[in-house]
Amino acid sequence: MNTVVRSTCPYCGVGCGVEARPAVNGGHEIIGDKQHPANFGRLCVKGAALGETLGLEGRLLYPEVDGERMTWNAALDETASRLQAIIDEFGPKAVAFYASGQLLTEDYYAANKLMKGFIGAANIDTNSRLCMSSAVVGYKRALGADFVPCSYEDLEQTDLVVLVGSNAAWAHPVLYQRLVQAKKLRPQMKVVVIDPRRTATSDIADLHLALRPGSDAGLFVGLLNYLLQQQPLMTDRFDGQSDATTLAAGWSLAKCADFCQLESAAVQTFWQWFASTDRAMTLYTMGINQSSSGSDKCNAIINVHLASDKIGRPGCGPFSLTGQPNAMGGREVGGLANQLACHMNFEPADIAKLGRFWGSERIAQTSGLMAVELFEAIARGDVKAVWIMGTNPAVSLPDSSRVAQALASCPLVIISDVVRNTDTSRFATVRFPAQAWGEKNGTVTNSERRISRQRGFLPSPGEARAEWWMISQIARRLGYAEAFSWQHAHEIFCEHAALSGYENNGSRAFDISGLAHLNLEQYDALEPVRWPVTTASTPAFKSWRSNGKFQLVPVEPELPEALADHRYPLILNTGRIRDQWHTMTRTGGVPRLMQHINMPLIDIHPHDAKRYGVTEGDLVRIASRQGGMVARVQVSDSQLPGNVFAPMHWNQQFSRRGLVNGLVAGVCDPHSGQPESKQTAVRIQRWQPAWRGEIFAREKIEFTDEVQWWRQTSHGVQHFVCAAENLPAAWAETLTAGRGWQLQYARGDGDFYHLLAWHNGELQLAFYAAKGWPDINTSAVVSAFESAPTTAASRHLLLAGKSAGVLRDAGATVCSCFGVGEKTILSAIATGCQSVGLLGEKLRCGTNCGSCIPELRALIAKAAK
Ligand SMILES: Nc1nc2c(c(=O)[nH]1)N[C@H]1C(S)=C(S)[C@@H](COP(=O)(O)OP(=O)(O)OC[C@H]3O[C@@H](n4cnc5c(=O)[nH]c(N)nc54)[C@H](O)[C@@H]3O)O[C@H]1N2
Ligand SMILES: Nc1nc2c(c(=O)[nH]1)N[C@H]1C(S)=C(S)[C@@H](COP(=O)(O)OP(=O)(O)OC[C@H]3O[C@@H](n4cnc5c(=O)[nH]c(N)nc54)[C@H](O)[C@@H]3O)O[C@H]1N2
Ligand code: SF4
Ligand SMILES: [Mo]
């Protein structure tokens, strides 16, 4: 395939359009699609690095059953017969699917149809439960439909943007840059950031409210009260009005400020700005949703927009930003266990409707198990088979040791993934190789309800297949051939579009029946389009509740269930870093994305650092009631005292004891079932290993249990940061003994231990250990594996972890687009580049995606101190 293929980025819910074109080196170059209305050509660093994720290393390429490679036919036969045996003996509720907002809509539709329509139970849930389910409850309660009433264009027309519980600068970078641009063009537009941490997002804030974790509802219920004092509502305008307003009346400025631990003046400023602007938007994500009262927080936000008429108009609205590329598509097809396809519910009329459309008398009658419950049911043995598609629950679900135990005890664990070895696939009985991004074909829907095509531009490697194909093959073997006879994703899309309009007549918000008759060519050429897409003209925004009214949901602000006490005195917040995606199966393999932050950091306020006796660079053990992890301390006044932050990404493929969800409890919101992933009570303890080091090796390294390690990603070499309590020499001996390698040592009185191992003039192993972190030039060591230094002097330099000066150590990468390191930036600042603009002119940093600009600014400030 030689032509340019237009597709959509597989990472976040911004849903940027990309163009893939063959590169001279035989790979593919990925650039932004200038015509795509989500990004107009812009990409963030993850999107721009997509071309570097297309290699086949680590890919799962063939079906396997019980660890043995099998043909597709044999694997499908065997899997279907095991599923059938479980259904026969224990009933349909003994099997479950656990899907993902990273599946394509067509795959998702097929999975939901098989489970809810034909197996006849509703045990299909998805990782969107951990992500968007509170937002869904919020919209459904207020508007009667899971309808996001905003678009990206609104950002260019609004007067006030409130970002709450969102670090969009890192998590939705292209959208954030659009906001930065909009503010530049219309400086009168104000930005409020509500987050207990000061983040890269707060860089453009006119007001940053660093509130007490989990207290957001207080701020918005108080705002409702403030709005109503200024302008009372007409009687009975909304359902729930009287209860909601009575509850809010108790939330005075003083009470709110106290509840949120904020200055009254700051709260008042926010409220004034909100009340006095004609157009305001509230953008919210995981700081709101991932909470034991997340649904109520979403409604507290929607309430103030309803009560002040800041919804359903340009530049207005409560805008839940979706996390995953197709979380929205999952919501459309009914991927959550408590909904049916195409915005239908478990109500007799909807069940009957679906039965007619699908030609099935086996439609599930009641909701199924939600993610956390589902894994509890697996642990109890009530669910005996689970098909996990495109998600890594052993890492991402709370209380991971319980999840691992559940999976270990489950008789049939089917996994469809693109990567062979993940924390979850360790428990697989059946592995199905899935097509990856660039190979698969279908549609995704972004945060603003825009449907875009993901198009394949690469051949499927090995025997990788589309998920919808696997699902239909299993369905046929379970006896449902007729309903699963699709030959192409296009047929599934059209069926889904037809169902969305089936007996709809304006009763369900999701309606794309206008696309039900696309032919294959039109489907392939489909331009990005926002739903609804119907032949009749429907109003874009209205209430879908049966009486046509919107609902104000009465909200009583609550604090998190996680409470600090004397044993666990700190609250741990978890979330994303700029250059990694979730459990790192894709981004973790790209060297330049690992160089920004190369191991789990725990951010801690200087007061707490002092209190717990830790300093920058120290290692700490973090413990909660659930479990423990190890991380490196980063002292930062961007944290509130009493609060620490750790990334969600590290797992057992990339570290020992780096799994943050080992700490988090499975406490969930009662309405949405979404876990409280943002608050966990923990304690920290300084861990003083005997040594810390870095090890580089040509071959796989065997770690002993005592060595704590974090995998690094460097081209052509195994590379780890590590630490241990016993002396480094003991472990080094186990690695080199009996290999016949020539060893070169440097030992300094127990202060440091360096070792190089050579074989036939080639470097086999390089190991640098020291009491503190060894100061070595990583690029010099990595390049010595490619071309070994030849002179005695240069080998000596290498033993010291240095090079002859050709390769300069640039420090941690700040600008990943152009690979510009911290040390390079600091020396440019020292020579006069005192602004982001000047740095950009000299080094190019910050001139592409712009995500590193807040960090550049911070470095300039740091240098000025
Ligand atoms: N780089 C990168 N980008 C991603 C992803 C990724 O893995 N990596 N994943 C994507 C996905 S699936 C998702 S869901 C989104 C998530 O996007 P975000 O929700 O923006 O990201 P998080 O880092 O999880 O959390 C956001 C912020 O919530 C704050 N927070 C914590 N507790 C509270 C609280 O009580 N109140 C308030 N107001 N704020 C709080 C945290 O300090 C954090 O800064 O990102 C998407 N984009
Ligand atoms: N503590 C804490 N925990 C969290 C969060 C948090 O903020 N804090 N955030 C939560 C949120 S919002 C989310 S969305 C989840 C995300 O958590 P997960 O969904 O578990 O994370 P991923 O790494 O995206 O998992 C995707 C899996 O699918 C595979 N994969 C990649 N591409 C394909 C493909 O094309 N087809 C198939 N079949 N497989 C593919 C990958 O190899 C990987 O194994 O984590 C949740 N967990
Ligand atoms: S902003 Fe999101 S969709 Fe756009 S390029 Fe970055 S990760 Fe991809
Ligand atoms: Mo997410």
PDB file of N, CA and C in Angstrom, residues 70-149:
ATOM      1  N   MET A  70      -2.198 -23.032  18.401  1.00  0.00           N
ATOM      2  CA  MET A  70      -3.222 -23.816  17.691  1.00  0.00           C
ATOM      3  C   MET A  70      -3.632 -23.079  16.433  1.00  0.00           C
ATOM      4  N   THR A  71      -4.295 -23.778  15.531  1.00  0.00           N
ATOM      5  CA  THR A  71      -4.873 -23.087  14.380  1.00  0.00           C
ATOM      6  C   THR A  71      -6.092 -22.324  14.895  1.00  0.00           C
ATOM      7  N   TRP A  72      -6.498 -21.348  14.131  1.00  0.00           N
ATOM      8  CA  TRP A  72      -7.693 -20.597  14.533  1.00  0.00           C
ATOM      9  C   TRP A  72      -8.884 -21.540  14.700  1.00  0.00           C
ATOM     10  N   ASN A  73      -9.064 -22.433  13.725  1.00  0.00           N
ATOM     11  CA  ASN A  73     -10.226 -23.323  13.789  1.00  0.00           C
ATOM     12  C   ASN A  73     -10.260 -24.133  15.069  1.00  0.00           C
ATOM     13  N   ALA A  74      -9.105 -24.724  15.381  1.00  0.00           N
ATOM     14  CA  ALA A  74      -9.041 -25.573  16.567  1.00  0.00           C
ATOM     15  C   ALA A  74      -9.232 -24.728  17.827  1.00  0.00           C
ATOM     16  N   ALA A  75      -8.623 -23.551  17.864  1.00  0.00           N
ATOM     17  CA  ALA A  75      -8.728 -22.700  19.061  1.00  0.00           C
ATOM     18  C   ALA A  75     -10.170 -22.221  19.257  1.00  0.00           C
ATOM     19  N   LEU A  76     -10.818 -21.867  18.157  1.00  0.00           N
ATOM     20  CA  LEU A  76     -12.214 -21.402  18.261  1.00  0.00           C
ATOM     21  C   LEU A  76     -13.133 -22.552  18.676  1.00  0.00           C
ATOM     22  N   ASP A  77     -12.929 -23.720  18.087  1.00  0.00           N
ATOM     23  CA  ASP A  77     -13.754 -24.887  18.457  1.00  0.00           C
ATOM     24  C   ASP A  77     -13.619 -25.187  19.942  1.00  0.00           C
ATOM     25  N   GLU A  78     -12.370 -25.224  20.382  1.00  0.00           N
ATOM     26  CA  GLU A  78     -12.101 -25.576  21.771  1.00  0.00           C
ATOM     27  C   GLU A  78     -12.707 -24.535  22.733  1.00  0.00           C
ATOM     28  N   THR A  79     -12.498 -23.258  22.398  1.00  0.00           N
ATOM     29  CA  THR A  79     -13.014 -22.190  23.261  1.00  0.00           C
ATOM     30  C   THR A  79     -14.539 -22.225  23.318  1.00  0.00           C
ATOM     31  N   ALA A  80     -15.155 -22.355  22.146  1.00  0.00           N
ATOM     32  CA  ALA A  80     -16.626 -22.375  22.117  1.00  0.00           C
ATOM     33  C   ALA A  80     -17.145 -23.572  22.906  1.00  0.00           C
ATOM     34  N   SER A  81     -16.472 -24.692  22.798  1.00  0.00           N
ATOM     35  CA  SER A  81     -17.023 -25.851  23.508  1.00  0.00           C
ATOM     36  C   SER A  81     -16.833 -25.708  25.018  1.00  0.00           C
ATOM     37  N   ARG A  82     -15.740 -25.078  25.440  1.00  0.00           N
ATOM     38  CA  ARG A  82     -15.594 -24.847  26.890  1.00  0.00           C
ATOM     39  C   ARG A  82     -16.634 -23.849  27.388  1.00  0.00           C
ATOM     40  N   LEU A  83     -16.879 -22.793  26.579  1.00  0.00           N
ATOM     41  CA  LEU A  83     -17.900 -21.812  26.973  1.00  0.00           C
ATOM     42  C   LEU A  83     -19.264 -22.492  27.071  1.00  0.00           C
ATOM     43  N   GLN A  84     -19.574 -23.283  26.043  1.00  0.00           N
ATOM     44  CA  GLN A  84     -20.876 -23.964  26.007  1.00  0.00           C
ATOM     45  C   GLN A  84     -21.046 -24.878  27.224  1.00  0.00           C
ATOM     46  N   ALA A  85     -19.971 -25.581  27.575  1.00  0.00           N
ATOM     47  CA  ALA A  85     -20.055 -26.509  28.711  1.00  0.00           C
ATOM     48  C   ALA A  85     -20.365 -25.733  30.000  1.00  0.00           C
ATOM     49  N   ILE A  86     -19.755 -24.576  30.159  1.00  0.00           N
ATOM     50  CA  ILE A  86     -20.011 -23.769  31.366  1.00  0.00           C
ATOM     51  C   ILE A  86     -21.448 -23.245  31.359  1.00  0.00           C
ATOM     52  N   ILE A  87     -21.891 -22.776  30.189  1.00  0.00           N
ATOM     53  CA  ILE A  87     -23.276 -22.273  30.096  1.00  0.00           C
ATOM     54  C   ILE A  87     -24.264 -23.410  30.390  1.00  0.00           C
ATOM     55  N   ASP A  88     -24.003 -24.594  29.821  1.00  0.00           N
ATOM     56  CA  ASP A  88     -24.915 -25.728  30.033  1.00  0.00           C
ATOM     57  C   ASP A  88     -25.011 -26.088  31.506  1.00  0.00           C
ATOM     58  N   GLU A  89     -23.870 -26.096  32.161  1.00  0.00           N
ATOM     59  CA  GLU A  89     -23.891 -26.550  33.550  1.00  0.00           C
ATOM     60  C   GLU A  89     -24.324 -25.458  34.541  1.00  0.00           C
ATOM     61  N   PHE A  90     -23.847 -24.243  34.297  1.00  0.00           N
ATOM     62  CA  PHE A  90     -24.070 -23.203  35.318  1.00  0.00           C
ATOM     63  C   PHE A  90     -24.963 -22.059  34.849  1.00  0.00           C
ATOM     64  N   GLY A  91     -25.392 -22.082  33.601  1.00  0.00           N
ATOM     65  CA  GLY A  91     -26.259 -21.021  33.096  1.00  0.00           C
ATOM     66  C   GLY A  91     -25.457 -19.875  32.494  1.00  0.00           C
ATOM     67  N   PRO A  92     -26.151 -19.015  31.718  1.00  0.00           N
ATOM     68  CA  PRO A  92     -25.454 -17.948  30.976  1.00  0.00           C
ATOM     69  C   PRO A  92     -24.760 -16.932  31.886  1.00  0.00           C
ATOM     70  N   LYS A  93     -25.242 -16.768  33.117  1.00  0.00           N
ATOM     71  CA  LYS A  93     -24.624 -15.761  33.985  1.00  0.00           C
ATOM     72  C   LYS A  93     -23.264 -16.198  34.499  1.00  0.00           C
ATOM     73  N   ALA A  94     -22.864 -17.426  34.196  1.00  0.00           N
ATOM     74  CA  ALA A  94     -21.539 -17.893  34.632  1.00  0.00           C
ATOM     75  C   ALA A  94     -20.447 -17.500  33.638  1.00  0.00           C
ATOM     76  N   VAL A  95     -20.841 -16.814  32.540  1.00  0.00           N
ATOM     77  CA  VAL A  95     -19.811 -16.336  31.614  1.00  0.00           C
ATOM     78  C   VAL A  95     -19.894 -14.812  31.500  1.00  0.00           C
ATOM     79  N   ALA A  96     -18.769 -14.195  31.183  1.00  0.00           N
ATOM     80  CA  ALA A  96     -18.735 -12.730  31.141  1.00  0.00           C
ATOM     81  C   ALA A  96     -17.740 -12.251  30.088  1.00  0.00           C
ATOM     82  N   PHE A  97     -17.993 -11.052  29.594  1.00  0.00           N
ATOM     83  CA  PHE A  97     -17.007 -10.359  28.746  1.00  0.00           C
ATOM     84  C   PHE A  97     -16.566  -9.111  29.505  1.00  0.00           C
ATOM     85  N   TYR A  98     -15.273  -8.808  29.428  1.00  0.00           N
ATOM     86  CA  TYR A  98     -14.783  -7.547  29.987  1.00  0.00           C
ATOM     87  C   TYR A  98     -14.074  -6.814  28.851  1.00  0.00           C
ATOM     88  N   ALA A  99     -14.735  -5.781  28.342  1.00  0.00           N
ATOM     89  CA  ALA A  99     -14.287  -5.135  27.105  1.00  0.00           C
ATOM     90  C   ALA A  99     -13.633  -3.786  27.395  1.00  0.00           C
ATOM     91  N   SER A 100     -13.472  -2.973  26.359  1.00  0.00           N
ATOM     92  CA  SER A 100     -12.611  -1.805  26.494  1.00  0.00           C
ATOM     93  C   SER A 100     -13.051  -0.649  25.611  1.00  0.00           C
ATOM     94  N   GLY A 101     -12.872   0.544  26.122  1.00  0.00           N
ATOM     95  CA  GLY A 101     -13.120   1.746  25.335  1.00  0.00           C
ATOM     96  C   GLY A 101     -12.065   1.960  24.265  1.00  0.00           C
ATOM     97  N   GLN A 102     -11.207   0.972  24.118  1.00  0.00           N
ATOM     98  CA  GLN A 102     -10.216   1.040  23.035  1.00  0.00           C
ATOM     99  C   GLN A 102     -10.571   0.093  21.891  1.00  0.00           C
ATOM    100  N   LEU A 103     -11.710  -0.604  22.032  1.00  0.00           N
ATOM    101  CA  LEU A 103     -12.189  -1.408  20.906  1.00  0.00           C
ATOM    102  C   LEU A 103     -12.836  -0.473  19.892  1.00  0.00           C
ATOM    103  N   LEU A 104     -12.960  -0.933  18.671  1.00  0.00           N
ATOM    104  CA  LEU A 104     -13.721  -0.168  17.682  1.00  0.00           C
ATOM    105  C   LEU A 104     -15.207  -0.409  17.922  1.00  0.00           C
ATOM    106  N   THR A 105     -16.020   0.518  17.459  1.00  0.00           N
ATOM    107  CA  THR A 105     -17.460   0.410  17.672  1.00  0.00           C
ATOM    108  C   THR A 105     -18.014  -0.914  17.146  1.00  0.00           C
ATOM    109  N   GLU A 106     -17.519  -1.337  15.993  1.00  0.00           N
ATOM    110  CA  GLU A 106     -18.027  -2.554  15.370  1.00  0.00           C
ATOM    111  C   GLU A 106     -17.710  -3.777  16.230  1.00  0.00           C
ATOM    112  N   ASP A 107     -16.478  -3.818  16.805  1.00  0.00           N
ATOM    113  CA  ASP A 107     -16.101  -4.927  17.681  1.00  0.00           C
ATOM    114  C   ASP A 107     -16.982  -4.934  18.938  1.00  0.00           C
ATOM    115  N   TYR A 108     -17.151  -3.750  19.458  1.00  0.00           N
ATOM    116  CA  TYR A 108     -17.919  -3.551  20.681  1.00  0.00           C
ATOM    117  C   TYR A 108     -19.382  -3.979  20.474  1.00  0.00           C
ATOM    118  N   TYR A 109     -19.920  -3.569  19.334  1.00  0.00           N
ATOM    119  CA  TYR A 109     -21.316  -3.904  19.023  1.00  0.00           C
ATOM    120  C   TYR A 109     -21.477  -5.422  18.978  1.00  0.00           C
ATOM    121  N   ALA A 110     -20.517  -6.080  18.328  1.00  0.00           N
ATOM    122  CA  ALA A 110     -20.600  -7.539  18.174  1.00  0.00           C
ATOM    123  C   ALA A 110     -20.542  -8.215  19.542  1.00  0.00           C
ATOM    124  N   ALA A 111     -19.635  -7.745  20.421  1.00  0.00           N
ATOM    125  CA  ALA A 111     -19.487  -8.365  21.743  1.00  0.00           C
ATOM    126  C   ALA A 111     -20.777  -8.197  22.550  1.00  0.00           C
ATOM    127  N   ASN A 112     -21.338  -6.989  22.510  1.00  0.00           N
ATOM    128  CA  ASN A 112     -22.552  -6.713  23.263  1.00  0.00           C
ATOM    129  C   ASN A 112     -23.725  -7.530  22.724  1.00  0.00           C
ATOM    130  N   LYS A 113     -23.791  -7.650  21.401  1.00  0.00           N
ATOM    131  CA  LYS A 113     -24.897  -8.414  20.791  1.00  0.00           C
ATOM    132  C   LYS A 113     -24.825  -9.877  21.208  1.00  0.00           C
ATOM    133  N   LEU A 114     -23.624 -10.433  21.195  1.00  0.00           N
ATOM    134  CA  LEU A 114     -23.495 -11.846  21.553  1.00  0.00           C
ATOM    135  C   LEU A 114     -23.887 -12.064  23.017  1.00  0.00           C
ATOM    136  N   MET A 115     -23.369 -11.233  23.900  1.00  0.00           N
ATOM    137  CA  MET A 115     -23.630 -11.472  25.323  1.00  0.00           C
ATOM    138  C   MET A 115     -25.078 -11.167  25.669  1.00  0.00           C
ATOM    139  N   LYS A 116     -25.521  -9.931  25.375  1.00  0.00           N
ATOM    140  CA  LYS A 116     -26.847  -9.549  25.860  1.00  0.00           C
ATOM    141  C   LYS A 116     -27.967 -10.081  24.970  1.00  0.00           C
ATOM    142  N   GLY A 117     -27.653 -10.313  23.703  1.00  0.00           N
ATOM    143  CA  GLY A 117     -28.707 -10.708  22.770  1.00  0.00           C
ATOM    144  C   GLY A 117     -28.856 -12.214  22.637  1.00  0.00           C
ATOM    145  N   PHE A 118     -27.777 -12.957  22.793  1.00  0.00           N
ATOM    146  CA  PHE A 118     -27.849 -14.377  22.451  1.00  0.00           C
ATOM    147  C   PHE A 118     -27.414 -15.310  23.576  1.00  0.00           C
ATOM    148  N   ILE A 119     -26.273 -15.016  24.229  1.00  0.00           N
ATOM    149  CA  ILE A 119     -25.954 -15.823  25.410  1.00  0.00           C
ATOM    150  C   ILE A 119     -27.047 -15.558  26.435  1.00  0.00           C
ATOM    151  N   GLY A 120     -27.538 -14.316  26.442  1.00  0.00           N
ATOM    152  CA  GLY A 120     -28.740 -14.016  27.219  1.00  0.00           C
ATOM    153  C   GLY A 120     -28.483 -13.580  28.652  1.00  0.00           C
ATOM    154  N   ALA A 121     -27.264 -13.133  28.937  1.00  0.00           N
ATOM    155  CA  ALA A 121     -26.990 -12.530  30.238  1.00  0.00           C
ATOM    156  C   ALA A 121     -26.374 -11.159  29.954  1.00  0.00           C
ATOM    157  N   ALA A 122     -26.339 -10.313  30.969  1.00  0.00           N
ATOM    158  CA  ALA A 122     -25.811  -8.964  30.700  1.00  0.00           C
ATOM    159  C   ALA A 122     -24.416  -8.790  31.259  1.00  0.00           C
ATOM    160  N   ASN A 123     -23.725  -9.901  31.474  1.00  0.00           N
ATOM    161  CA  ASN A 123     -22.382  -9.789  32.038  1.00  0.00           C
ATOM    162  C   ASN A 123     -21.360  -9.360  30.999  1.00  0.00           C
ATOM    163  N   ILE A 124     -21.587  -8.194  30.445  1.00  0.00           N
ATOM    164  CA  ILE A 124     -20.526  -7.565  29.655  1.00  0.00           C
ATOM    165  C   ILE A 124     -20.318  -6.196  30.271  1.00  0.00           C
ATOM    166  N   ASP A 125     -19.124  -5.957  30.746  1.00  0.00           N
ATOM    167  CA  ASP A 125     -18.807  -4.628  31.252  1.00  0.00           C
ATOM    168  C   ASP A 125     -17.480  -4.220  30.624  1.00  0.00           C
ATOM    169  N   THR A 126     -17.005  -3.050  30.948  1.00  0.00           N
ATOM    170  CA  THR A 126     -15.850  -2.540  30.218  1.00  0.00           C
ATOM    171  C   THR A 126     -14.994  -1.669  31.128  1.00  0.00           C
ATOM    172  N   ASN A 127     -13.767  -1.434  30.697  1.00  0.00           N
ATOM    173  CA  ASN A 127     -12.891  -0.570  31.488  1.00  0.00           C
ATOM    174  C   ASN A 127     -13.434   0.860  31.546  1.00  0.00           C
ATOM    175  N   SER A 128     -14.424   1.176  30.725  1.00  0.00           N
ATOM    176  CA  SER A 128     -15.048   2.505  30.832  1.00  0.00           C
ATOM    177  C   SER A 128     -15.749   2.660  32.173  1.00  0.00           C
ATOM    178  N   ARG A 129     -16.016   1.548  32.837  1.00  0.00           N
ATOM    179  CA  ARG A 129     -16.558   1.595  34.195  1.00  0.00           C
ATOM    180  C   ARG A 129     -15.594   2.346  35.121  1.00  0.00           C
ATOM    181  N   LEU A 130     -14.283   2.228  34.839  1.00  0.00           N
ATOM    182  CA  LEU A 130     -13.264   2.861  35.683  1.00  0.00           C
ATOM    183  C   LEU A 130     -13.056   4.310  35.273  1.00  0.00           C
ATOM    184  N   CYS A 131     -13.785   4.738  34.264  1.00  0.00           N
ATOM    185  CA  CYS A 131     -13.406   5.951  33.543  1.00  0.00           C
ATOM    186  C   CYS A 131     -14.595   6.892  33.344  1.00  0.00           C
ATOM    187  N   MET A 132     -15.633   6.430  32.668  1.00  0.00           N
ATOM    188  CA  MET A 132     -16.710   7.323  32.253  1.00  0.00           C
ATOM    189  C   MET A 132     -18.051   7.041  32.918  1.00  0.00           C
ATOM    190  N   SER A 133     -18.147   5.998  33.769  1.00  0.00           N
ATOM    191  CA  SER A 133     -19.494   5.567  34.160  1.00  0.00           C
ATOM    192  C   SER A 133     -20.197   6.597  35.042  1.00  0.00           C
ATOM    193  N   SER A 134     -19.444   7.350  35.849  1.00  0.00           N
ATOM    194  CA  SER A 134     -20.110   8.397  36.647  1.00  0.00           C
ATOM    195  C   SER A 134     -20.649   9.498  35.735  1.00  0.00           C
ATOM    196  N   ALA A 135     -19.896   9.811  34.702  1.00  0.00           N
ATOM    197  CA  ALA A 135     -20.346  10.843  33.749  1.00  0.00           C
ATOM    198  C   ALA A 135     -21.629  10.394  33.061  1.00  0.00           C
ATOM    199  N   VAL A 136     -21.704   9.112  32.730  1.00  0.00           N
ATOM    200  CA  VAL A 136     -22.907   8.589  32.073  1.00  0.00           C
ATOM    201  C   VAL A 136     -24.115   8.738  33.007  1.00  0.00           C
ATOM    202  N   VAL A 137     -23.947   8.350  34.260  1.00  0.00           N
ATOM    203  CA  VAL A 137     -25.053   8.476  35.220  1.00  0.00           C
ATOM    204  C   VAL A 137     -25.480   9.944  35.325  1.00  0.00           C
ATOM    205  N   GLY A 138     -24.488  10.835  35.385  1.00  0.00           N
ATOM    206  CA  GLY A 138     -24.793  12.267  35.510  1.00  0.00           C
ATOM    207  C   GLY A 138     -25.678  12.755  34.367  1.00  0.00           C
ATOM    208  N   TYR A 139     -25.262  12.485  33.137  1.00  0.00           N
ATOM    209  CA  TYR A 139     -26.056  12.946  31.987  1.00  0.00           C
ATOM    210  C   TYR A 139     -27.432  12.278  31.950  1.00  0.00           C
ATOM    211  N   LYS A 140     -27.454  10.974  32.235  1.00  0.00           N
ATOM    212  CA  LYS A 140     -28.743  10.277  32.133  1.00  0.00           C
ATOM    213  C   LYS A 140     -29.736  10.799  33.168  1.00  0.00           C
ATOM    214  N   ARG A 141     -29.249  11.059  34.372  1.00  0.00           N
ATOM    215  CA  ARG A 141     -30.191  11.556  35.383  1.00  0.00           C
ATOM    216  C   ARG A 141     -30.687  12.963  35.040  1.00  0.00           C
ATOM    217  N   ALA A 142     -29.784  13.793  34.506  1.00  0.00           N
ATOM    218  CA  ALA A 142     -30.172  15.192  34.265  1.00  0.00           C
ATOM    219  C   ALA A 142     -30.946  15.369  32.962  1.00  0.00           C
ATOM    220  N   LEU A 143     -30.464  14.703  31.890  1.00  0.00           N
ATOM    221  CA  LEU A 143     -31.020  14.965  30.566  1.00  0.00           C
ATOM    222  C   LEU A 143     -31.883  13.819  30.050  1.00  0.00           C
ATOM    223  N   GLY A 144     -31.848  12.706  30.772  1.00  0.00           N
ATOM    224  CA  GLY A 144     -32.606  11.543  30.295  1.00  0.00           C
ATOM    225  C   GLY A 144     -31.862  10.764  29.230  1.00  0.00           C
ATOM    226  N   ALA A 145     -30.656  11.174  28.916  1.00  0.00           N
ATOM    227  CA  ALA A 145     -29.869  10.454  27.906  1.00  0.00           C
ATOM    228  C   ALA A 145     -28.397  10.723  28.147  1.00  0.00           C
ATOM    229  N   ASP A 146     -27.586   9.769  27.717  1.00  0.00           N
ATOM    230  CA  ASP A 146     -26.137   9.934  27.820  1.00  0.00           C
ATOM    231  C   ASP A 146     -25.687  10.805  26.638  1.00  0.00           C
ATOM    232  N   PHE A 147     -25.981  12.076  26.749  1.00  0.00           N
ATOM    233  CA  PHE A 147     -25.746  13.011  25.644  1.00  0.00           C
ATOM    234  C   PHE A 147     -24.781  14.094  26.117  1.00  0.00           C
ATOM    235  N   VAL A 148     -23.627  14.202  25.454  1.00  0.00           N
ATOM    236  CA  VAL A 148     -22.642  15.226  25.810  1.00  0.00           C
ATOM    237  C   VAL A 148     -22.991  16.500  25.027  1.00  0.00           C
ATOM    238  N   PRO A 149     -23.454  17.534  25.717  1.00  0.00           N
ATOM    239  CA  PRO A 149     -24.036  18.671  24.999  1.00  0.00           C
ATOM    240  C   PRO A 149     -23.010  19.740  24.610  1.00  0.00           C
TER     241      PRO A 149
END
